[in-house]
Short mmCIF file of C-alpha atoms and ligand atoms in Angstrom, two decimals:
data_model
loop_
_atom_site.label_atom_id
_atom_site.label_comp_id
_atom_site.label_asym_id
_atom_site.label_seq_id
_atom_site.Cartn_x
_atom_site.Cartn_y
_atom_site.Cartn_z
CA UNK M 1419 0.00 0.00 0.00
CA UNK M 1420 1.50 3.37 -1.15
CA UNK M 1421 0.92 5.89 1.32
CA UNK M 1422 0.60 9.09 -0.76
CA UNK M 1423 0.94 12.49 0.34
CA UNK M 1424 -0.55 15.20 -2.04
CA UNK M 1425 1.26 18.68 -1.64
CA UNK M 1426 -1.10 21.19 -2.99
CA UNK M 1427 -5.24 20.84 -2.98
CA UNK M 1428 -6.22 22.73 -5.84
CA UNK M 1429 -7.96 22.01 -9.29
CA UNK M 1430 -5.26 18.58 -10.07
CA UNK M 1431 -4.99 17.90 -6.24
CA UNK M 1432 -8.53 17.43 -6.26
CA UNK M 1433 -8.43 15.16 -9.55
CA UNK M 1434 -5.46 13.04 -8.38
CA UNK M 1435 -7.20 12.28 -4.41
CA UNK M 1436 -10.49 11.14 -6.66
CA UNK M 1437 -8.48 8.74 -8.51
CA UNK M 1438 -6.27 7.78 -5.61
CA UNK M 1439 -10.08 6.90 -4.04
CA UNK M 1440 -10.22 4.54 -6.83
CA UNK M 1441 -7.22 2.25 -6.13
CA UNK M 1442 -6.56 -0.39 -3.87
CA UNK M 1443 -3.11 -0.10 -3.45
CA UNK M 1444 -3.13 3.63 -2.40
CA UNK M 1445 -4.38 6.13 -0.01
CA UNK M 1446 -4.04 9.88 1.01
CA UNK M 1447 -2.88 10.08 4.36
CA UNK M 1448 -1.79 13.67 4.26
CA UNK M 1449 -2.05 17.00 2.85
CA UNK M 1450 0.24 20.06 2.54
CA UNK M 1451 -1.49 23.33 1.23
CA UNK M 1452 -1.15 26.68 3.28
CA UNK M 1453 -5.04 27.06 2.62
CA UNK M 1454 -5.74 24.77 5.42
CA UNK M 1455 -8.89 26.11 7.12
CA UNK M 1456 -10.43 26.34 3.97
CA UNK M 1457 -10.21 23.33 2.32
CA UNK M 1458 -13.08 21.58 5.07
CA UNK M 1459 -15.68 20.93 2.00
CA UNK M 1460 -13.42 19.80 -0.74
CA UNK M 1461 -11.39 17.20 1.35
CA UNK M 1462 -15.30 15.85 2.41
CA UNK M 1463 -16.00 15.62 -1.69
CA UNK M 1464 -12.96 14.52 -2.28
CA UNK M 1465 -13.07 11.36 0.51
CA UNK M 1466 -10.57 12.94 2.16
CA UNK M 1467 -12.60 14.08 5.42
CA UNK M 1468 -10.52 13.90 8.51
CA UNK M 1469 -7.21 13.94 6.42
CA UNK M 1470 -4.53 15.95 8.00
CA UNK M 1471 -3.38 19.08 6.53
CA UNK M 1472 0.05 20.73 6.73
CA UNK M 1473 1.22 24.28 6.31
CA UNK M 1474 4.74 22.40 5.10
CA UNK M 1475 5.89 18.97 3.89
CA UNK M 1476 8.46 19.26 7.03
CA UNK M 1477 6.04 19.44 9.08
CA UNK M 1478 4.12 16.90 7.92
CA UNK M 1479 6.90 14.96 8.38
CA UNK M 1480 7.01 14.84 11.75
CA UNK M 1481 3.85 13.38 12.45
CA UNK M 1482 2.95 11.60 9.54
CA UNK M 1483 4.30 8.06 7.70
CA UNK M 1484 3.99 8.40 4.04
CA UNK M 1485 6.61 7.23 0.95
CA UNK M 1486 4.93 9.63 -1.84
CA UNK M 1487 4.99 13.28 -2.79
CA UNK M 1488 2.46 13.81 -5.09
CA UNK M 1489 3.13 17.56 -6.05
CA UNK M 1490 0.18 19.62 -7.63
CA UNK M 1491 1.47 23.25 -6.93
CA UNK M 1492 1.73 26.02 -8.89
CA UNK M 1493 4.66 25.63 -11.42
CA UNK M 1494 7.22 27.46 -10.34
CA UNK M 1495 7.49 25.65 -6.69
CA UNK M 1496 7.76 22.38 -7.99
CA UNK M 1497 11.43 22.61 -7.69
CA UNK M 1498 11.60 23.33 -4.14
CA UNK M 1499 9.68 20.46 -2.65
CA UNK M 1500 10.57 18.05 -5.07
CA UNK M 1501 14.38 18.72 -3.98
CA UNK M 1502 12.76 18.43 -0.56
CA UNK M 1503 10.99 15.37 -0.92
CA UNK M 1504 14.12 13.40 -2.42
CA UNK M 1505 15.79 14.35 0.17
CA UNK M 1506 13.62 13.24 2.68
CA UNK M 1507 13.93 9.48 0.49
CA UNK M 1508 10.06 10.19 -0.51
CA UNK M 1509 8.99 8.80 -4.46
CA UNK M 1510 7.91 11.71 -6.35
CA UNK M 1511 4.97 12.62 -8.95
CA UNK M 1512 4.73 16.23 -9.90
CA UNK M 1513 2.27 17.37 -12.18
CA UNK M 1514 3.41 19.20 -15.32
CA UNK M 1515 5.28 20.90 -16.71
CA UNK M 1516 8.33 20.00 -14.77
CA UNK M 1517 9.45 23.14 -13.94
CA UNK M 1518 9.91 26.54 -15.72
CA UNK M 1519 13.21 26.40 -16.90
CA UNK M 1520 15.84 24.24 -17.62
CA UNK M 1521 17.74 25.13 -14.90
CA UNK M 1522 14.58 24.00 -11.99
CA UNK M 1523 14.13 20.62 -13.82
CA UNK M 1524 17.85 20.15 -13.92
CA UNK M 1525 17.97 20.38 -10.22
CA UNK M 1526 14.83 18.28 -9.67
CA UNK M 1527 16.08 15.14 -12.55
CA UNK M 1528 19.85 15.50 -10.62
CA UNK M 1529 18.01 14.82 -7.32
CA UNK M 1530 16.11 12.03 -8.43
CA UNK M 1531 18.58 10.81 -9.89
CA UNK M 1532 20.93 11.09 -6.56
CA UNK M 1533 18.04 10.00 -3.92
CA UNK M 1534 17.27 6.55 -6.47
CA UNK M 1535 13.79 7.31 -5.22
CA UNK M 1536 11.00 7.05 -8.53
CA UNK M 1537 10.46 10.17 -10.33
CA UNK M 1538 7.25 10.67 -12.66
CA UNK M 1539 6.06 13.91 -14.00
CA UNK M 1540 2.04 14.03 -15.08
CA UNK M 1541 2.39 14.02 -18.59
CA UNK M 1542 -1.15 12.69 -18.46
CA UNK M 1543 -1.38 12.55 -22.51
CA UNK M 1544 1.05 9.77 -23.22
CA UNK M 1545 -1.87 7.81 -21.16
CA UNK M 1546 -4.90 9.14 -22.16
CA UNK M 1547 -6.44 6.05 -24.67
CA UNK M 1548 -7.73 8.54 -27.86
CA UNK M 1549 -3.64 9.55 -27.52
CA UNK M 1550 -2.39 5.84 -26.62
CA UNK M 1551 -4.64 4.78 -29.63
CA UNK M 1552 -3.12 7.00 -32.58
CA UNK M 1553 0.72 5.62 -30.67
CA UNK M 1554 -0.73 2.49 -31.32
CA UNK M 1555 -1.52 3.09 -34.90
CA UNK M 1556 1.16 4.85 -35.75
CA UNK M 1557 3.32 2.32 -34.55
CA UNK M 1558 2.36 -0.74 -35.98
CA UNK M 1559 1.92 0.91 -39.35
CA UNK M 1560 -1.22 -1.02 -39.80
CA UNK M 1561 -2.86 2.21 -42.05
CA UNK M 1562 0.57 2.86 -43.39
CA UNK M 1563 2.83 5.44 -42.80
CA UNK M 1564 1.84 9.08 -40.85
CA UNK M 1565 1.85 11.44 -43.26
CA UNK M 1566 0.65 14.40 -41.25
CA UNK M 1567 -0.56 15.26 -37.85
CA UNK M 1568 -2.48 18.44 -36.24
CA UNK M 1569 -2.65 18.86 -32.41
CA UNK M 1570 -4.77 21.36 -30.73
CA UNK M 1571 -5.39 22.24 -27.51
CA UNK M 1572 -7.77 25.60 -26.79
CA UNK M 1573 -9.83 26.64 -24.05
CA UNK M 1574 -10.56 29.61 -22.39
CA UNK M 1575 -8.43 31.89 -20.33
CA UNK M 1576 -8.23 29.76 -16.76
CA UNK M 1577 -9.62 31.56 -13.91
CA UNK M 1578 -10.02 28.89 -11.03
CA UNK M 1579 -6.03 29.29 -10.08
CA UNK M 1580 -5.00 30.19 -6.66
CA UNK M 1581 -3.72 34.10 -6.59
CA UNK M 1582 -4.23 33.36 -10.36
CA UNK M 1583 -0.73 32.30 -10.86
CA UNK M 1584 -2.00 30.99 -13.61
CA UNK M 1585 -2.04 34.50 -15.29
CA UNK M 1586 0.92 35.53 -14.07
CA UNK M 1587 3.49 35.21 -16.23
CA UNK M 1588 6.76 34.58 -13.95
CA UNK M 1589 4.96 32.06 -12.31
CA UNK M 1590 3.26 30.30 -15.55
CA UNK M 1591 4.56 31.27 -19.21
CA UNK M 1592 1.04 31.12 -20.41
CA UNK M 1593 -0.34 28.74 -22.52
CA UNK M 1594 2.64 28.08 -24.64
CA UNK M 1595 3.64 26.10 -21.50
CA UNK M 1596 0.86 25.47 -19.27
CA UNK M 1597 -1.28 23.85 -22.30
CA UNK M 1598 0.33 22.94 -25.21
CA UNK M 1599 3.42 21.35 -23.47
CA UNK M 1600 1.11 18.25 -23.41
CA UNK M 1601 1.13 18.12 -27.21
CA UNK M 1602 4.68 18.88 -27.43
CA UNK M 1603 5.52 16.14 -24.71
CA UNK M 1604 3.00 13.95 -26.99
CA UNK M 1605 5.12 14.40 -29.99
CA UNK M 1606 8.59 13.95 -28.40
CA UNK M 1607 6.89 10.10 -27.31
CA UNK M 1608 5.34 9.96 -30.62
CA UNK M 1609 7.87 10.77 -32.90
CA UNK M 1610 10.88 11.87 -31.72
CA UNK M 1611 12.23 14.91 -31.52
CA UNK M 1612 12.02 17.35 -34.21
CA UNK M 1613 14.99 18.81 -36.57
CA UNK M 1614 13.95 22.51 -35.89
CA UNK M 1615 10.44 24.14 -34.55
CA UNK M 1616 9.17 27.20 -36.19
CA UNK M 1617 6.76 29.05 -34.06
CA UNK M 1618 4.34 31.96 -34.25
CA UNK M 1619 2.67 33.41 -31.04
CA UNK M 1620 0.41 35.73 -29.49
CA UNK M 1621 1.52 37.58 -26.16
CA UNK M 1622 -0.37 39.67 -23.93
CA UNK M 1623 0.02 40.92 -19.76
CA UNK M 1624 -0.59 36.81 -18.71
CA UNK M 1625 2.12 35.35 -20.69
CA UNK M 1626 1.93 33.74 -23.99
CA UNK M 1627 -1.51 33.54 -24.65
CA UNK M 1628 -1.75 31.23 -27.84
CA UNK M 1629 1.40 29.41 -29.70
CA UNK M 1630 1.53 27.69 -33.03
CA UNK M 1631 4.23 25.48 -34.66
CA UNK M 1632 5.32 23.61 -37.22
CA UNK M 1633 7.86 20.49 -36.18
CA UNK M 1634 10.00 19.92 -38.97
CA UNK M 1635 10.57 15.90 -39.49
CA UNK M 1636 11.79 14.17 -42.79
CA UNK M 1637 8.73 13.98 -44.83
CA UNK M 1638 6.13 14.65 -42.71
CA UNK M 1639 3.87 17.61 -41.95
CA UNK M 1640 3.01 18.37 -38.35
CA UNK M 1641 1.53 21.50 -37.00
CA UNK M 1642 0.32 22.20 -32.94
CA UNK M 1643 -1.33 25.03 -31.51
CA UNK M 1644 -2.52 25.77 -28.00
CA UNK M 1645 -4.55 28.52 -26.85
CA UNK M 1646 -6.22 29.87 -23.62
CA UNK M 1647 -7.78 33.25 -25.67
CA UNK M 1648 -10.85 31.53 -26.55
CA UNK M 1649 -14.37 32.68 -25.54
CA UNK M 1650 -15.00 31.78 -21.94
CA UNK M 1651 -18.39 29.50 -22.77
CA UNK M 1652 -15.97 27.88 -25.80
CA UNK M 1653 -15.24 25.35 -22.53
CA UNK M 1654 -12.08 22.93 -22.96
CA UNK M 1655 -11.28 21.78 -26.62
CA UNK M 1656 -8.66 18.81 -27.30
CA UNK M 1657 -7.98 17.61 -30.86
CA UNK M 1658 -6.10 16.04 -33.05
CA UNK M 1659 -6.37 14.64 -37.02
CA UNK M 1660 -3.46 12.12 -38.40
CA UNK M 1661 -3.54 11.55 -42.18
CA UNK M 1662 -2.03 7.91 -43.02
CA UNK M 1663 -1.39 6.53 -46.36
CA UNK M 1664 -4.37 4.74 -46.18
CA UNK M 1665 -6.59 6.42 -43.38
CA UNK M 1666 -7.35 9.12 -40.85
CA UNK M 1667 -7.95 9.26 -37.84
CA UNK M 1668 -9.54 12.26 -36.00
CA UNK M 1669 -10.41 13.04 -32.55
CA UNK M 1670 -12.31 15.84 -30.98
CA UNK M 1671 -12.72 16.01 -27.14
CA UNK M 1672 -16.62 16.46 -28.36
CA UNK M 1673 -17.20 13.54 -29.39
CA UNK M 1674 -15.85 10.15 -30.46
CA UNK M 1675 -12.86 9.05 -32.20
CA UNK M 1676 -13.35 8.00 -35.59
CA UNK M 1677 -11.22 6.26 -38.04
CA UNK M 1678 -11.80 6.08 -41.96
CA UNK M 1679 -9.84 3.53 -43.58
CA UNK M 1680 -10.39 2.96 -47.36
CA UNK M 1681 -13.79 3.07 -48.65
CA UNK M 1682 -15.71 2.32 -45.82
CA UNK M 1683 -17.84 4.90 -44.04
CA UNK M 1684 -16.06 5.93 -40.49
CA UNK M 1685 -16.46 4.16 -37.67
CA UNK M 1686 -16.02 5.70 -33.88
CA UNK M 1687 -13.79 3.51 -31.85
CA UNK M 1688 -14.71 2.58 -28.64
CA UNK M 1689 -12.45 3.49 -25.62
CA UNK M 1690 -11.55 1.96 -22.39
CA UNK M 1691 -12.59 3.13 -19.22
CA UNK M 1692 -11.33 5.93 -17.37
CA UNK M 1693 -9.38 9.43 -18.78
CA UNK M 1694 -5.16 9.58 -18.63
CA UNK M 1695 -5.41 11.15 -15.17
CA UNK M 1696 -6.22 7.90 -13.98
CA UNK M 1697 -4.14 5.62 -15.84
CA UNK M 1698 -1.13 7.97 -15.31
CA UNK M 1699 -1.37 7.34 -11.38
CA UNK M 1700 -2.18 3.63 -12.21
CA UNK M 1701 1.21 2.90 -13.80
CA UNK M 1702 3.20 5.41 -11.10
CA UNK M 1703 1.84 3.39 -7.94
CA UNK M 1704 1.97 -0.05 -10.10
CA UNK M 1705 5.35 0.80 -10.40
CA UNK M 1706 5.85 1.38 -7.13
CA UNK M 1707 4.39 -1.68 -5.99
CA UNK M 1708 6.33 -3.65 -8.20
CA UNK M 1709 9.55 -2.01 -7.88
CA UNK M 1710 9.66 -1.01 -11.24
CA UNK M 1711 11.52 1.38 -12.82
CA UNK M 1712 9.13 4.26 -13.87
CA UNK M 1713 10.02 4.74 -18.11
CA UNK M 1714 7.28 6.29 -19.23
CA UNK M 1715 6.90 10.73 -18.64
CA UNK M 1716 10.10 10.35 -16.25
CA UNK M 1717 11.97 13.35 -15.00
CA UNK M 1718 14.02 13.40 -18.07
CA UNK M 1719 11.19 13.60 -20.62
CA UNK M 1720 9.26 15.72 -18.83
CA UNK M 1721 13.05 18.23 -19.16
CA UNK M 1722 12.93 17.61 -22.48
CA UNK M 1723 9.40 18.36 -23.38
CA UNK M 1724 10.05 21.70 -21.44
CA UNK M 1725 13.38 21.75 -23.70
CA UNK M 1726 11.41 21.74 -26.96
CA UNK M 1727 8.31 24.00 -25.82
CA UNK M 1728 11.09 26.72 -24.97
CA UNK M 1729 12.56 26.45 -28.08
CA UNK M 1730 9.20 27.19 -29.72
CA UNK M 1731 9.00 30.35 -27.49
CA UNK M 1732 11.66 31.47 -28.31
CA UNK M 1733 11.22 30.86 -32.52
CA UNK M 1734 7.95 32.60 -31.17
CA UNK M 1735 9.63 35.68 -29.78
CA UNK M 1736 12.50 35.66 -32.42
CA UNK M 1737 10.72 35.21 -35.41
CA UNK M 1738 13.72 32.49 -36.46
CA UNK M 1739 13.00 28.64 -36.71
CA UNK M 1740 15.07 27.42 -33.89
CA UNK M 1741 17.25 24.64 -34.59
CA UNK M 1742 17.00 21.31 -32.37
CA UNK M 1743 19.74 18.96 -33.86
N1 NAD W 2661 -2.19 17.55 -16.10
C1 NAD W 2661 -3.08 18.48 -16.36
O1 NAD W 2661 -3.94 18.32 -17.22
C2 NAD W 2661 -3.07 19.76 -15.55
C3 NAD W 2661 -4.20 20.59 -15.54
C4 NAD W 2661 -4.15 21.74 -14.76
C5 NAD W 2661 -3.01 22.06 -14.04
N2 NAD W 2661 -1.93 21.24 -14.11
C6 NAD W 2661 -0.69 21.55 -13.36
O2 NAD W 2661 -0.91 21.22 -11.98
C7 NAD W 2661 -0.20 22.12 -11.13
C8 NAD W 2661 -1.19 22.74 -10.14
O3 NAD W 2661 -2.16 23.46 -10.87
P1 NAD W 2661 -3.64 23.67 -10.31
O4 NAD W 2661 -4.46 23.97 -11.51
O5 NAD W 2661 -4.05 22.55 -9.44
O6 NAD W 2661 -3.45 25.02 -9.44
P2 NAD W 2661 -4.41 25.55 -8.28
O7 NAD W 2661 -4.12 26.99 -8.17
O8 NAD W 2661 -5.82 25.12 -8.54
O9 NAD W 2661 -3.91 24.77 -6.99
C9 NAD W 2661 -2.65 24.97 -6.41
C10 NAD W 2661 -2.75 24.61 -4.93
O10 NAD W 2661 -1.45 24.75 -4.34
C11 NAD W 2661 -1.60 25.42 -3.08
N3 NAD W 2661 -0.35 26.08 -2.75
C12 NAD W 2661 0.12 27.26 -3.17
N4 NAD W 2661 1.35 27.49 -2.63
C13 NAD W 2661 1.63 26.44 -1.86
C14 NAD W 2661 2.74 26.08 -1.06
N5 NAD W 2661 3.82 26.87 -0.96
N6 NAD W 2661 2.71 24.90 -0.39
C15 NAD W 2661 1.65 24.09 -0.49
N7 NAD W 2661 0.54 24.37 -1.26
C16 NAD W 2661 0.56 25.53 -1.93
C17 NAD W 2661 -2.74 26.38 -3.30
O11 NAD W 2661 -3.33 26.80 -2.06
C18 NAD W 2661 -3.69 25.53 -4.14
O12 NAD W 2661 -4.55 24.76 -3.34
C19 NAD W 2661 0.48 23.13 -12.07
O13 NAD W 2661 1.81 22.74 -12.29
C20 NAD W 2661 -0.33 23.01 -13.36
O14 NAD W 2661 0.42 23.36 -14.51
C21 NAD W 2661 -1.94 20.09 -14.82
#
């Protein structure tokens, strides 16, 4: 049994104690989030009722036993207790993106590395099963080769953050980071990295507000953009469309993923159970319990998913396609 404690009770700590509810083999035995007297209600929603809650992760280490850190906190304090946690000889998952530069996630991948402990970062689309299908696909070449892809992510400028760090852009980078990083991330598993990014982006008082790119690969075509300037009543928007030689498959987080092969008309797939969020956790804490290394969205892909979505900033803020080779 993984005893799990979840540093920051916002919008993901929320999500991850409601899939932690779910599993057998872990539980929530503590929480660390400076809004203590506040958080009554959502702990009751969230199962958590009578859970202890902790101003700091030091002091919740001297009364409670736990052997996770599950960090949801603002971006740019992941470093801090991650370094802390490692060094305590906790297992860490911190949600994404990593950190907000290279020199944070550095620090955090060195200390994983140094403490041995298991180091995951929540780069929840590599397991969400519309994004594990098109893997799948592409992989086995059944519909022949990928020809092109188009990722989107879009939404509406976030307002649930706490101090809306969210929309501050020393603390966030906008959606160039916040949001599309999970296509970028999804690409680097997908594909590989890219030769060179060329980038085009919108910037406004909250960061970069909406980022397009083209990845260049060797005979390919495939674009990504990710936006949080949308209406506020557009709600949340995930897509994606890959041409093969002899199909295409398209998703849109409004409905159901279809795939038309040949002549046929399309069909919608059916998925499995449960969104990436869930089967992220699932693998961390089955690794655990199997003392497994974790391989998939580890410490050093998560760096290198920051890596590439920097480099599209700054082909974004240059105007120059930024070489990656
Ligand atoms: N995987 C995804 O799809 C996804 C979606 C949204 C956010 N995120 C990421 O999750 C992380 C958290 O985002 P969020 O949306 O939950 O933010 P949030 O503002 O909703 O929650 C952050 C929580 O951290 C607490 N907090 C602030 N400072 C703290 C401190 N020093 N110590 C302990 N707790 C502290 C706040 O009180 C709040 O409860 C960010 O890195 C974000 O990018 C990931």
């Amino acid at each position: 049994m993984q005893r799990v404690l979840l540093a920051g009770f916002g919008f993901m700590g929320k999500k991850h104690a409601d899939v932690y509810h779910l599993f057998p083999d872990a539980c929530v035995v503590a929480v660390v989030d400076p809004r203590g007297e506040d958080l009554g209600e959502s702990l009751r929603a969230s199962h958590l009722e009578g859970v202890p809650v902790f101003a700091s992760l030091a002091s919740a280490m001297e009364e409670v036993e736990f052997s996770v850190v599950d960090i949801c906190l603002p971006t740019d304090i992941h470093r801090t207790i991650a370094l802390e946690a490692f060094a305590a000889g906790k297992h860490v998952f911190c949600e994404k993106p990593i950190a907000l530069t290279r020199s944070d996630a550095s620090d955090m991948t060195l200390a994983a590395h140094q403490s041995d402990r298991h180091f995951m970062v929540g780069h929840c689309i590599r397991f969400w099963p519309e994004y594990i299908t098109l893997k799948r696909i592409v992989d086995s070449g059944e519909h022949g080769r990928l020809l092109s892809l188009s990722l989107s992510r879009r939404t509406g400028r976030p307002s649930y953050s706490i101090d809306d760090w969210v929309n501050k852009p020393d603390r966030c980078l906008g959606a160039a980071l916040d949001l599309h990083i999970h296509d970028a991330d999804f690409l680097l598993h997908l594909l590989g990295a890219p030769e060179a990014v060329f980038s085009q982006g919108l910037r406004d008082e909250t960061g970069w507000s909406s980022i397009s790119t083209q990845y260049l690969y060797d005979g390919r075509i495939v674009t990504a953009d990710g936006a949080w300037n949308y209406p506020a009543n557009w709600g949340f928007q995930m897509r994606y469309t890959a041409v093969f030689e002899r199909a295409v498959l398209d998703f849109d987080s409004r409905s159901a993923l279809t795939l038309a092969a040949g002549e046929a008309e399309p069909i919608a797939l059916l998925m499995p159970p449960h969104d990436g969020y869930y089967h992220e956790l699932a693998y961390f804490i089955g690794c655990l319990e199997r003392s497994e290394t974790v391989s998939i969205s580890t410490g050093d892909q998560a760096s290198a998913s920051l890596d590439l979505v920097l480099a599209e900033i700054q082909s974004a803020d240059t105007g120059k396609q930024i070489s990656l080779k």
